[in-house]
Amino acid sequence: MTTLEEALSDRRKYEGKTSIETLLQEVVNLLLSNLDTFKGILLLTTNYPERMDGALNRRIPFKINIPLPTSATRRTIIERELGEWLTAEDISSISEYTLSGSNIRTLKQKSINHYILNGNYPDFTTIEKWCQSEVDGFAMGLKKIGF
C-alpha cells in the first residue's frame, strides 16, 4: 500500500490489518469527513474507478471519463515524443498498442535512458518489448511507476 489512490479504495479491506493500513484507513476517514464541509473545487483522478470506496464515490457529484487515446491520437503523440529516431512504419506499429499518454512518456524516458547508457537510441524490437510490457501491466491492473 503506497498511494493515496490505493488507500481510497474499499476501506473495509483494512479492518483488522497492520498499523500502516489502519493509519491509511484513518486518513481516508479524515478525508471523507472533510469533504462533507469542503467549500471549493476539488479535482480527483484515478486509473481505477471501480476500486473507489463507495462513501468517497457518493461524495463526488460530477465524474468525467477520459478514455485512452485512439490509435490516431497515439500516432500523433508517438510522432511528437519518439519521432526523432523512429521510422514512419515503426510509429504506425507502435500506435496499434493500447497505450496511454503516460505509457508513451515512459517509453520516451526509457529510450532516453537507453541513449545515455548505450550511446544510441533503442531499436524497434526493444521499444516493441517495452510497449508490450506497458500493455501487460495495464491489463493486469498494475500501474507501473517509472521503469
mmCIF file of N, CA and C in Angstrom:
data_model
loop_
_atom_site.group_PDB
_atom_site.id
_atom_site.type_symbol
_atom_site.label_atom_id
_atom_site.label_comp_id
_atom_site.label_asym_id
_atom_site.label_seq_id
_atom_site.Cartn_x
_atom_site.Cartn_y
_atom_site.Cartn_z
ATOM 1 N N MET A 1 0.851 -1.164 0.000
ATOM 2 C CA MET A 1 0.000 0.000 0.000
ATOM 3 C C MET A 1 0.903 1.234 0.000
ATOM 4 N N THR A 2 0.951 1.928 -1.119
ATOM 5 C CA THR A 2 1.874 3.050 -1.201
ATOM 6 C C THR A 2 1.257 4.336 -1.707
ATOM 7 N N THR A 3 0.049 4.316 -2.208
ATOM 8 C CA THR A 3 -0.505 5.534 -2.779
ATOM 9 C C THR A 3 -1.834 5.864 -2.134
ATOM 10 N N LEU A 4 -2.176 7.147 -2.164
ATOM 11 C CA LEU A 4 -3.466 7.571 -1.643
ATOM 12 C C LEU A 4 -4.594 6.917 -2.430
ATOM 13 N N GLU A 5 -4.370 6.721 -3.724
ATOM 14 C CA GLU A 5 -5.401 6.077 -4.544
ATOM 15 C C GLU A 5 -5.718 4.689 -3.995
ATOM 16 N N GLU A 6 -4.688 3.946 -3.605
ATOM 17 C CA GLU A 6 -4.923 2.629 -3.033
ATOM 18 C C GLU A 6 -5.634 2.752 -1.696
ATOM 19 N N ALA A 7 -5.264 3.763 -0.918
ATOM 20 C CA ALA A 7 -5.901 3.973 0.371
ATOM 21 C C ALA A 7 -7.367 4.331 0.213
ATOM 22 N N LEU A 8 -7.714 5.015 -0.882
ATOM 23 C CA LEU A 8 -9.090 5.430 -1.111
ATOM 24 C C LEU A 8 -9.949 4.316 -1.698
ATOM 25 N N SER A 9 -9.351 3.177 -1.939
ATOM 26 C CA SER A 9 -10.150 2.053 -2.409
ATOM 27 C C SER A 9 -10.950 1.524 -1.215
ATOM 28 N N ASP A 10 -11.632 0.475 -1.390
ATOM 29 C CA ASP A 10 -12.560 -0.044 -0.394
ATOM 30 C C ASP A 10 -11.930 -0.142 0.996
ATOM 31 N N ARG A 11 -12.407 0.685 1.932
ATOM 32 C CA ARG A 11 -11.853 0.756 3.282
ATOM 33 C C ARG A 11 -12.057 -0.526 4.074
ATOM 34 N N ARG A 12 -13.081 -1.282 3.766
ATOM 35 C CA ARG A 12 -13.385 -2.480 4.553
ATOM 36 C C ARG A 12 -12.250 -3.481 4.549
ATOM 37 N N LYS A 13 -11.413 -3.457 3.536
ATOM 38 C CA LYS A 13 -10.331 -4.438 3.474
ATOM 39 C C LYS A 13 -9.251 -4.185 4.511
ATOM 40 N N TYR A 14 -9.287 -3.018 5.188
ATOM 41 C CA TYR A 14 -8.267 -2.704 6.183
ATOM 42 C C TYR A 14 -8.636 -3.140 7.592
ATOM 43 N N GLU A 15 -9.860 -3.571 7.805
ATOM 44 C CA GLU A 15 -10.289 -3.931 9.141
ATOM 45 C C GLU A 15 -9.427 -5.068 9.671
ATOM 46 N N GLY A 16 -8.834 -4.824 10.845
ATOM 47 C CA GLY A 16 -8.009 -5.840 11.486
ATOM 48 C C GLY A 16 -6.645 -6.017 10.844
ATOM 49 N N LYS A 17 -6.153 -5.018 10.128
ATOM 50 C CA LYS A 17 -4.876 -5.133 9.421
ATOM 51 C C LYS A 17 -3.758 -4.469 10.204
ATOM 52 N N THR A 18 -2.646 -4.265 9.559
ATOM 53 C CA THR A 18 -1.450 -3.707 10.193
ATOM 54 C C THR A 18 -1.662 -2.255 10.593
ATOM 55 N N SER A 19 -0.728 -1.737 11.372
ATOM 56 C CA SER A 19 -0.844 -0.357 11.837
ATOM 57 C C SER A 19 -0.771 0.633 10.676
ATOM 58 N N ILE A 20 -0.006 0.342 9.648
ATOM 59 C CA ILE A 20 0.063 1.233 8.483
ATOM 60 C C ILE A 20 -1.274 1.250 7.762
ATOM 61 N N GLU A 21 -1.863 0.092 7.588
ATOM 62 C CA GLU A 21 -3.166 0.035 6.933
ATOM 63 C C GLU A 21 -4.235 0.723 7.778
ATOM 64 N N THR A 22 -4.126 0.591 9.096
ATOM 65 C CA THR A 22 -5.053 1.280 9.989
ATOM 66 C C THR A 22 -4.877 2.795 9.859
ATOM 67 N N LEU A 23 -3.625 3.256 9.773
ATOM 68 C CA LEU A 23 -3.358 4.679 9.595
ATOM 69 C C LEU A 23 -3.952 5.174 8.277
ATOM 70 N N LEU A 24 -3.781 4.400 7.208
ATOM 71 C CA LEU A 24 -4.364 4.781 5.915
ATOM 72 C C LEU A 24 -5.884 4.855 6.007
ATOM 73 N N GLN A 25 -6.486 3.947 6.757
ATOM 74 C CA GLN A 25 -7.932 3.991 6.933
ATOM 75 C C GLN A 25 -8.325 5.271 7.664
ATOM 76 N N GLU A 26 -7.544 5.671 8.631
ATOM 77 C CA GLU A 26 -7.826 6.914 9.352
ATOM 78 C C GLU A 26 -7.701 8.129 8.435
ATOM 79 N N VAL A 27 -6.708 8.113 7.546
ATOM 80 C CA VAL A 27 -6.538 9.205 6.585
ATOM 81 C C VAL A 27 -7.763 9.290 5.679
ATOM 82 N N VAL A 28 -8.233 8.151 5.211
ATOM 83 C CA VAL A 28 -9.421 8.126 4.346
ATOM 84 C C VAL A 28 -10.630 8.656 5.110
ATOM 85 N N ASN A 29 -10.798 8.214 6.349
ATOM 86 C CA ASN A 29 -11.931 8.684 7.151
ATOM 87 C C ASN A 29 -11.859 10.194 7.358
ATOM 88 N N LEU A 30 -10.662 10.723 7.603
ATOM 89 C CA LEU A 30 -10.475 12.165 7.770
ATOM 90 C C LEU A 30 -10.825 12.903 6.478
ATOM 91 N N LEU A 31 -10.370 12.374 5.351
ATOM 92 C CA LEU A 31 -10.701 12.984 4.061
ATOM 93 C C LEU A 31 -12.204 12.993 3.835
ATOM 94 N N LEU A 32 -12.842 11.883 4.101
ATOM 95 C CA LEU A 32 -14.290 11.795 3.894
ATOM 96 C C LEU A 32 -15.044 12.792 4.766
ATOM 97 N N SER A 33 -14.653 12.915 6.022
ATOM 98 C CA SER A 33 -15.363 13.843 6.902
ATOM 99 C C SER A 33 -15.131 15.293 6.480
ATOM 100 N N ASN A 34 -13.949 15.601 5.947
ATOM 101 C CA ASN A 34 -13.670 16.960 5.496
ATOM 102 C C ASN A 34 -14.328 17.281 4.158
ATOM 103 N N LEU A 35 -14.571 16.286 3.354
ATOM 104 C CA LEU A 35 -15.260 16.520 2.081
ATOM 105 C C LEU A 35 -16.684 17.022 2.314
ATOM 106 N N ASP A 36 -17.292 16.595 3.412
ATOM 107 C CA ASP A 36 -18.671 17.000 3.700
ATOM 108 C C ASP A 36 -18.808 18.497 3.929
ATOM 109 N N THR A 37 -17.737 19.147 4.393
ATOM 110 C CA THR A 37 -17.807 20.583 4.676
ATOM 111 C C THR A 37 -16.928 21.412 3.746
ATOM 112 N N PHE A 38 -16.284 20.778 2.790
ATOM 113 C CA PHE A 38 -15.374 21.469 1.887
ATOM 114 C C PHE A 38 -16.134 22.421 0.980
ATOM 115 N N LYS A 39 -15.644 23.641 0.898
ATOM 116 C CA LYS A 39 -16.230 24.653 0.015
ATOM 117 C C LYS A 39 -15.201 24.977 -1.053
ATOM 118 N N GLY A 40 -15.434 24.567 -2.248
ATOM 119 C CA GLY A 40 -14.494 24.821 -3.326
ATOM 120 C C GLY A 40 -14.564 23.737 -4.372
ATOM 121 N N ILE A 41 -13.577 23.747 -5.228
ATOM 122 C CA ILE A 41 -13.482 22.759 -6.308
ATOM 123 C C ILE A 41 -12.317 21.833 -5.993
ATOM 124 N N LEU A 42 -12.585 20.570 -6.025
ATOM 125 C CA LEU A 42 -11.566 19.561 -5.772
ATOM 126 C C LEU A 42 -11.537 18.619 -6.967
ATOM 127 N N LEU A 43 -10.371 18.450 -7.561
ATOM 128 C CA LEU A 43 -10.215 17.527 -8.684
ATOM 129 C C LEU A 43 -9.502 16.273 -8.194
ATOM 130 N N LEU A 44 -10.084 15.140 -8.469
ATOM 131 C CA LEU A 44 -9.507 13.850 -8.123
ATOM 132 C C LEU A 44 -9.367 13.050 -9.410
ATOM 133 N N THR A 45 -8.305 12.278 -9.510
ATOM 134 C CA THR A 45 -8.131 11.411 -10.677
ATOM 135 C C THR A 45 -7.835 9.999 -10.212
ATOM 136 N N THR A 46 -8.201 9.061 -11.046
ATOM 137 C CA THR A 46 -7.893 7.660 -10.761
ATOM 138 C C THR A 46 -7.817 6.893 -12.070
ATOM 139 N N ASN A 47 -6.994 5.890 -12.077
ATOM 140 C CA ASN A 47 -6.962 4.956 -13.195
ATOM 141 C C ASN A 47 -7.864 3.754 -12.913
ATOM 142 N N TYR A 48 -8.386 3.675 -11.692
ATOM 143 C CA TYR A 48 -9.166 2.517 -11.268
ATOM 144 C C TYR A 48 -10.475 2.949 -10.594
ATOM 145 N N PRO A 49 -11.421 3.521 -11.350
ATOM 146 C CA PRO A 49 -12.669 3.979 -10.721
ATOM 147 C C PRO A 49 -13.454 2.850 -10.058
ATOM 148 N N GLU A 50 -13.304 1.640 -10.547
ATOM 149 C CA GLU A 50 -14.040 0.510 -9.977
ATOM 150 C C GLU A 50 -13.552 0.156 -8.572
ATOM 151 N N ARG A 51 -12.379 0.611 -8.196
ATOM 152 C CA ARG A 51 -11.835 0.333 -6.869
ATOM 153 C C ARG A 51 -12.187 1.422 -5.851
ATOM 154 N N MET A 52 -12.810 2.487 -6.296
ATOM 155 C CA MET A 52 -13.066 3.628 -5.433
ATOM 156 C C MET A 52 -14.009 3.249 -4.297
ATOM 157 N N ASP A 53 -13.693 3.706 -3.108
ATOM 158 C CA ASP A 53 -14.518 3.485 -1.933
ATOM 159 C C ASP A 53 -15.912 4.058 -2.173
ATOM 160 N N GLY A 54 -16.943 3.314 -1.799
ATOM 161 C CA GLY A 54 -18.317 3.738 -2.042
ATOM 162 C C GLY A 54 -18.670 5.065 -1.389
ATOM 163 N N ALA A 55 -18.213 5.279 -0.155
ATOM 164 C CA ALA A 55 -18.515 6.532 0.546
ATOM 165 C C ALA A 55 -17.869 7.717 -0.168
ATOM 166 N N LEU A 56 -16.660 7.529 -0.649
ATOM 167 C CA LEU A 56 -15.998 8.596 -1.401
ATOM 168 C C LEU A 56 -16.729 8.832 -2.717
ATOM 169 N N ASN A 57 -17.082 7.758 -3.383
ATOM 170 C CA ASN A 57 -17.770 7.855 -4.676
ATOM 171 C C ASN A 57 -19.073 8.643 -4.552
ATOM 172 N N ARG A 58 -19.814 8.450 -3.466
ATOM 173 C CA ARG A 58 -21.074 9.178 -3.263
ATOM 174 C C ARG A 58 -20.839 10.668 -3.041
ATOM 175 N N ARG A 59 -19.662 11.051 -2.597
ATOM 176 C CA ARG A 59 -19.361 12.454 -2.321
ATOM 177 C C ARG A 59 -18.831 13.198 -3.557
ATOM 178 N N ILE A 60 -18.693 12.506 -4.666
ATOM 179 C CA ILE A 60 -18.201 13.122 -5.898
ATOM 180 C C ILE A 60 -19.396 13.310 -6.826
ATOM 181 N N PRO A 61 -19.902 14.553 -6.917
ATOM 182 C CA PRO A 61 -21.134 14.764 -7.692
ATOM 183 C C PRO A 61 -20.946 14.693 -9.204
ATOM 184 N N PHE A 62 -19.768 15.042 -9.694
ATOM 185 C CA PHE A 62 -19.537 15.038 -11.143
ATOM 186 C C PHE A 62 -18.334 14.168 -11.455
ATOM 187 N N LYS A 63 -18.494 13.304 -12.447
ATOM 188 C CA LYS A 63 -17.409 12.422 -12.864
ATOM 189 C C LYS A 63 -17.247 12.544 -14.377
ATOM 190 N N ILE A 64 -16.006 12.619 -14.809
ATOM 191 C CA ILE A 64 -15.708 12.706 -16.229
ATOM 192 C C ILE A 64 -14.804 11.537 -16.588
ATOM 193 N N ASN A 65 -15.232 10.744 -17.538
ATOM 194 C CA ASN A 65 -14.403 9.640 -18.021
ATOM 195 C C ASN A 65 -13.558 10.140 -19.186
ATOM 196 N N ILE A 66 -12.259 10.002 -19.058
ATOM 197 C CA ILE A 66 -11.348 10.359 -20.145
ATOM 198 C C ILE A 66 -10.761 9.051 -20.662
ATOM 199 N N PRO A 67 -11.220 8.608 -21.821
ATOM 200 C CA PRO A 67 -10.767 7.307 -22.333
ATOM 201 C C PRO A 67 -9.319 7.357 -22.821
ATOM 202 N N LEU A 68 -8.768 6.184 -23.034
ATOM 203 C CA LEU A 68 -7.433 6.100 -23.619
ATOM 204 C C LEU A 68 -7.458 6.719 -25.010
ATOM 205 N N PRO A 69 -6.329 7.246 -25.457
ATOM 206 C CA PRO A 69 -6.301 7.849 -26.794
ATOM 207 C C PRO A 69 -6.558 6.815 -27.893
ATOM 208 N N THR A 70 -7.153 7.278 -28.979
ATOM 209 C CA THR A 70 -7.379 6.414 -30.134
ATOM 210 C C THR A 70 -6.037 6.117 -30.808
ATOM 211 N N SER A 71 -6.048 5.199 -31.731
ATOM 212 C CA SER A 71 -4.834 4.866 -32.477
ATOM 213 C C SER A 71 -4.263 6.090 -33.185
ATOM 214 N N ALA A 72 -5.140 6.904 -33.778
ATOM 215 C CA ALA A 72 -4.682 8.109 -34.488
ATOM 216 C C ALA A 72 -4.057 9.110 -33.522
ATOM 217 N N THR A 73 -4.658 9.258 -32.359
ATOM 218 C CA THR A 73 -4.106 10.173 -31.359
ATOM 219 C C THR A 73 -2.779 9.647 -30.821
ATOM 220 N N ARG A 74 -2.732 8.330 -30.585
ATOM 221 C CA ARG A 74 -1.465 7.728 -30.131
ATOM 222 C C ARG A 74 -0.370 7.970 -31.165
ATOM 223 N N ARG A 75 -0.726 7.827 -32.434
ATOM 224 C CA ARG A 75 0.255 8.047 -33.501
ATOM 225 C C ARG A 75 0.816 9.473 -33.426
ATOM 226 N N THR A 76 -0.057 10.446 -33.221
ATOM 227 C CA THR A 76 0.375 11.842 -33.117
ATOM 228 C C THR A 76 1.304 12.038 -31.920
ATOM 229 N N ILE A 77 0.927 11.459 -30.786
ATOM 230 C CA ILE A 77 1.757 11.586 -29.577
ATOM 231 C C ILE A 77 3.105 10.903 -29.783
ATOM 232 N N ILE A 78 3.093 9.715 -30.374
ATOM 233 C CA ILE A 78 4.341 8.969 -30.607
ATOM 234 C C ILE A 78 5.238 9.722 -31.583
ATOM 235 N N GLU A 79 4.648 10.277 -32.623
ATOM 236 C CA GLU A 79 5.440 11.074 -33.573
ATOM 237 C C GLU A 79 6.122 12.238 -32.858
ATOM 238 N N ARG A 80 5.375 12.901 -31.975
ATOM 239 C CA ARG A 80 5.921 14.046 -31.250
ATOM 240 C C ARG A 80 7.000 13.618 -30.248
ATOM 241 N N GLU A 81 6.778 12.517 -29.559
ATOM 242 C CA GLU A 81 7.670 12.116 -28.471
ATOM 243 C C GLU A 81 8.838 11.236 -28.918
ATOM 244 N N LEU A 82 8.628 10.400 -29.921
ATOM 245 C CA LEU A 82 9.648 9.430 -30.323
ATOM 246 C C LEU A 82 10.034 9.531 -31.799
ATOM 247 N N GLY A 83 9.453 10.477 -32.503
ATOM 248 C CA GLY A 83 9.618 10.560 -33.954
ATOM 249 C C GLY A 83 11.021 10.854 -34.441
ATOM 250 N N GLU A 84 11.866 11.367 -33.567
ATOM 251 C CA GLU A 84 13.237 11.700 -33.994
ATOM 252 C C GLU A 84 14.032 10.473 -34.427
ATOM 253 N N TRP A 85 13.758 9.339 -33.832
ATOM 254 C CA TRP A 85 14.576 8.165 -34.133
ATOM 255 C C TRP A 85 13.782 6.949 -34.592
ATOM 256 N N LEU A 86 12.469 7.111 -34.796
ATOM 257 C CA LEU A 86 11.670 6.005 -35.311
ATOM 258 C C LEU A 86 11.222 6.295 -36.736
ATOM 259 N N THR A 87 11.088 5.244 -37.513
ATOM 260 C CA THR A 87 10.579 5.396 -38.875
ATOM 261 C C THR A 87 9.055 5.532 -38.824
ATOM 262 N N ALA A 88 8.473 5.977 -39.920
ATOM 263 C CA ALA A 88 7.010 6.102 -40.007
ATOM 264 C C ALA A 88 6.347 4.747 -39.798
ATOM 265 N N GLU A 89 6.968 3.694 -40.325
ATOM 266 C CA GLU A 89 6.432 2.334 -40.156
ATOM 267 C C GLU A 89 6.470 1.915 -38.688
ATOM 268 N N ASP A 90 7.579 2.228 -37.984
ATOM 269 C CA ASP A 90 7.694 1.911 -36.559
ATOM 270 C C ASP A 90 6.617 2.637 -35.762
ATOM 271 N N ILE A 91 6.435 3.914 -36.070
ATOM 272 C CA ILE A 91 5.432 4.724 -35.369
ATOM 273 C C ILE A 91 4.044 4.146 -35.586
ATOM 274 N N SER A 92 3.755 3.741 -36.803
ATOM 275 C CA SER A 92 2.464 3.147 -37.119
ATOM 276 C C SER A 92 2.248 1.859 -36.324
ATOM 277 N N SER A 93 3.274 1.022 -36.241
ATOM 278 C CA SER A 93 3.164 -0.244 -35.496
ATOM 279 C C SER A 93 2.956 -0.005 -34.010
ATOM 280 N N ILE A 94 3.719 0.916 -33.446
ATOM 281 C CA ILE A 94 3.620 1.195 -32.015
ATOM 282 C C ILE A 94 2.262 1.801 -31.675
ATOM 283 N N SER A 95 1.707 2.595 -32.568
ATOM 284 C CA SER A 95 0.422 3.244 -32.295
ATOM 285 C C SER A 95 -0.728 2.245 -32.197
ATOM 286 N N GLU A 96 -0.520 1.020 -32.639
ATOM 287 C CA GLU A 96 -1.562 -0.001 -32.540
ATOM 288 C C GLU A 96 -1.649 -0.603 -31.135
ATOM 289 N N TYR A 97 -0.623 -0.413 -30.312
ATOM 290 C CA TYR A 97 -0.690 -0.857 -28.921
ATOM 291 C C TYR A 97 -1.625 0.082 -28.161
ATOM 292 N N THR A 98 -2.404 -0.460 -27.253
ATOM 293 C CA THR A 98 -3.328 0.351 -26.454
ATOM 294 C C THR A 98 -2.550 1.013 -25.329
ATOM 295 N N LEU A 99 -1.928 2.133 -25.649
ATOM 296 C CA LEU A 99 -1.090 2.855 -24.703
ATOM 297 C C LEU A 99 -1.746 4.162 -24.291
ATOM 298 N N SER A 100 -1.510 4.540 -23.049
ATOM 299 C CA SER A 100 -1.950 5.854 -22.580
ATOM 300 C C SER A 100 -0.850 6.862 -22.880
ATOM 301 N N GLY A 101 -1.156 8.134 -22.700
ATOM 302 C CA GLY A 101 -0.128 9.160 -22.844
ATOM 303 C C GLY A 101 1.007 8.930 -21.869
ATOM 304 N N SER A 102 0.667 8.491 -20.675
ATOM 305 C CA SER A 102 1.673 8.192 -19.654
ATOM 306 C C SER A 102 2.569 7.028 -20.086
ATOM 307 N N ASN A 103 1.969 5.997 -20.692
ATOM 308 C CA ASN A 103 2.767 4.872 -21.205
ATOM 309 C C ASN A 103 3.763 5.343 -22.246
ATOM 310 N N ILE A 104 3.321 6.223 -23.133
ATOM 311 C CA ILE A 104 4.192 6.728 -24.200
ATOM 312 C C ILE A 104 5.313 7.572 -23.591
ATOM 313 N N ARG A 105 4.987 8.361 -22.573
ATOM 314 C CA ARG A 105 6.013 9.145 -21.877
ATOM 315 C C ARG A 105 7.053 8.210 -21.240
ATOM 316 N N THR A 106 6.595 7.088 -20.688
ATOM 317 C CA THR A 106 7.512 6.110 -20.111
ATOM 318 C C THR A 106 8.427 5.527 -21.190
ATOM 319 N N LEU A 107 7.867 5.249 -22.372
ATOM 320 C CA LEU A 107 8.689 4.747 -23.484
ATOM 321 C C LEU A 107 9.758 5.769 -23.861
ATOM 322 N N LYS A 108 9.378 7.023 -23.885
ATOM 323 C CA LYS A 108 10.340 8.075 -24.210
ATOM 324 C C LYS A 108 11.455 8.115 -23.167
ATOM 325 N N GLN A 109 11.077 8.064 -21.877
ATOM 326 C CA GLN A 109 12.096 8.109 -20.824
ATOM 327 C C GLN A 109 13.009 6.897 -20.886
ATOM 328 N N LYS A 110 12.456 5.731 -21.142
ATOM 329 C CA LYS A 110 13.281 4.527 -21.291
ATOM 330 C C LYS A 110 14.241 4.679 -22.470
ATOM 331 N N SER A 111 13.754 5.275 -23.561
ATOM 332 C CA SER A 111 14.591 5.487 -24.745
ATOM 333 C C SER A 111 15.734 6.454 -24.450
ATOM 334 N N ILE A 112 15.435 7.509 -23.727
ATOM 335 C CA ILE A 112 16.477 8.479 -23.349
ATOM 336 C C ILE A 112 17.502 7.818 -22.442
ATOM 337 N N ASN A 113 17.027 7.043 -21.478
ATOM 338 C CA ASN A 113 17.963 6.326 -20.596
ATOM 339 C C ASN A 113 18.835 5.357 -21.387
ATOM 340 N N HIS A 114 18.223 4.681 -22.347
ATOM 341 C CA HIS A 114 18.980 3.765 -23.207
ATOM 342 C C HIS A 114 20.070 4.533 -23.941
ATOM 343 N N TYR A 115 19.715 5.711 -24.441
ATOM 344 C CA TYR A 115 20.688 6.536 -25.164
ATOM 345 C C TYR A 115 21.837 6.959 -24.248
ATOM 346 N N ILE A 116 21.511 7.376 -23.048
ATOM 347 C CA ILE A 116 22.533 7.806 -22.092
ATOM 348 C C ILE A 116 23.470 6.654 -21.747
ATOM 349 N N LEU A 117 22.911 5.483 -21.543
ATOM 350 C CA LEU A 117 23.720 4.329 -21.128
ATOM 351 C C LEU A 117 24.485 3.669 -22.270
ATOM 352 N N ASN A 118 23.916 3.719 -23.502
ATOM 353 C CA ASN A 118 24.498 2.963 -24.612
ATOM 354 C C ASN A 118 25.011 3.827 -25.760
ATOM 355 N N GLY A 119 24.706 5.115 -25.733
ATOM 356 C CA GLY A 119 25.180 5.987 -26.792
ATOM 357 C C GLY A 119 24.351 5.940 -28.061
ATOM 358 N N ASN A 120 23.231 5.218 -28.030
ATOM 359 C CA ASN A 120 22.335 5.177 -29.185
ATOM 360 C C ASN A 120 20.906 4.931 -28.705
ATOM 361 N N TYR A 121 19.960 5.268 -29.580
ATOM 362 C CA TYR A 121 18.563 5.032 -29.224
ATOM 363 C C TYR A 121 18.241 3.555 -29.398
ATOM 364 N N PRO A 122 17.253 3.053 -28.669
ATOM 365 C CA PRO A 122 16.908 1.627 -28.791
ATOM 366 C C PRO A 122 16.340 1.305 -30.165
ATOM 367 N N ASP A 123 16.521 0.063 -30.581
ATOM 368 C CA ASP A 123 15.942 -0.354 -31.851
ATOM 369 C C ASP A 123 14.443 -0.636 -31.668
ATOM 370 N N PHE A 124 13.775 -0.848 -32.784
ATOM 371 C CA PHE A 124 12.331 -1.034 -32.755
ATOM 372 C C PHE A 124 11.940 -2.244 -31.920
ATOM 373 N N THR A 125 12.687 -3.330 -32.002
ATOM 374 C CA THR A 125 12.368 -4.550 -31.245
ATOM 375 C C THR A 125 12.350 -4.272 -29.749
ATOM 376 N N THR A 126 13.304 -3.501 -29.270
ATOM 377 C CA THR A 126 13.366 -3.158 -27.855
ATOM 378 C C THR A 126 12.162 -2.311 -27.453
ATOM 379 N N ILE A 127 11.842 -1.306 -28.262
ATOM 380 C CA ILE A 127 10.701 -0.451 -27.960
ATOM 381 C C ILE A 127 9.410 -1.263 -27.998
ATOM 382 N N GLU A 128 9.319 -2.183 -28.928
ATOM 383 C CA GLU A 128 8.127 -3.025 -29.018
ATOM 384 C C GLU A 128 7.969 -3.883 -27.763
ATOM 385 N N LYS A 129 9.071 -4.402 -27.220
ATOM 386 C CA LYS A 129 9.016 -5.163 -25.958
ATOM 387 C C LYS A 129 8.531 -4.270 -24.819
ATOM 388 N N TRP A 130 9.014 -3.033 -24.800
ATOM 389 C CA TRP A 130 8.569 -2.098 -23.767
ATOM 390 C C TRP A 130 7.080 -1.808 -23.910
ATOM 391 N N CYS A 131 6.602 -1.683 -25.148
ATOM 392 C CA CYS A 131 5.174 -1.451 -25.387
ATOM 393 C C CYS A 131 4.351 -2.601 -24.823
ATOM 394 N N GLN A 132 4.773 -3.814 -25.108
ATOM 395 C CA GLN A 132 4.049 -4.986 -24.625
ATOM 396 C C GLN A 132 4.057 -5.041 -23.106
ATOM 397 N N SER A 133 5.175 -4.670 -22.511
ATOM 398 C CA SER A 133 5.274 -4.629 -21.054
ATOM 399 C C SER A 133 4.298 -3.618 -20.466
ATOM 400 N N GLU A 134 4.173 -2.451 -21.094
ATOM 401 C CA GLU A 134 3.230 -1.432 -20.627
ATOM 402 C C GLU A 134 1.790 -1.935 -20.751
ATOM 403 N N VAL A 135 1.466 -2.567 -21.878
ATOM 404 C CA VAL A 135 0.114 -3.083 -22.096
ATOM 405 C C VAL A 135 -0.185 -4.201 -21.100
ATOM 406 N N ASP A 136 0.766 -5.101 -20.875
ATOM 407 C CA ASP A 136 0.562 -6.200 -19.935
ATOM 408 C C ASP A 136 0.333 -5.681 -18.529
ATOM 409 N N GLY A 137 1.084 -4.685 -18.123
ATOM 410 C CA GLY A 137 0.907 -4.100 -16.796
ATOM 411 C C GLY A 137 -0.451 -3.456 -16.648
ATOM 412 N N PHE A 138 -0.914 -2.765 -17.676
ATOM 413 C CA PHE A 138 -2.221 -2.106 -17.645
ATOM 414 C C PHE A 138 -3.328 -3.156 -17.588
ATOM 415 N N ALA A 139 -3.190 -4.214 -18.373
ATOM 416 C CA ALA A 139 -4.217 -5.255 -18.420
ATOM 417 C C ALA A 139 -4.333 -5.983 -17.089
ATOM 418 N N MET A 140 -3.222 -6.090 -16.367
ATOM 419 C CA MET A 140 -3.234 -6.774 -15.081
ATOM 420 C C MET A 140 -3.690 -5.846 -13.962
ATOM 421 N N GLY A 141 -3.997 -4.592 -14.281
ATOM 422 C CA GLY A 141 -4.434 -3.667 -13.259
ATOM 423 C C GLY A 141 -3.286 -3.069 -12.485
ATOM 424 N N LEU A 142 -2.087 -3.193 -13.010
ATOM 425 C CA LEU A 142 -0.926 -2.628 -12.346
ATOM 426 C C LEU A 142 -0.646 -1.268 -12.921
ATOM 427 N N LYS A 143 -0.352 -0.336 -12.072
ATOM 428 C CA LYS A 143 0.075 0.981 -12.543
ATOM 429 C C LYS A 143 1.554 1.061 -12.276
ATOM 430 N N LYS A 144 2.327 0.938 -13.335
ATOM 431 C CA LYS A 144 3.766 0.984 -13.185
ATOM 432 C C LYS A 144 4.214 2.419 -12.958
ATOM 433 N N ILE A 145 5.115 2.561 -12.047
ATOM 434 C CA ILE A 145 5.689 3.866 -11.775
ATOM 435 C C ILE A 145 7.127 3.827 -12.243
ATOM 436 N N GLY A 146 7.481 4.724 -13.133
ATOM 437 C CA GLY A 146 8.854 4.765 -13.625
ATOM 438 C C GLY A 146 9.121 3.636 -14.590
ATOM 439 N N PHE A 147 10.130 2.848 -14.305
ATOM 440 C CA PHE A 147 10.594 1.857 -15.251
ATOM 441 C C PHE A 147 10.347 0.471 -14.753
#
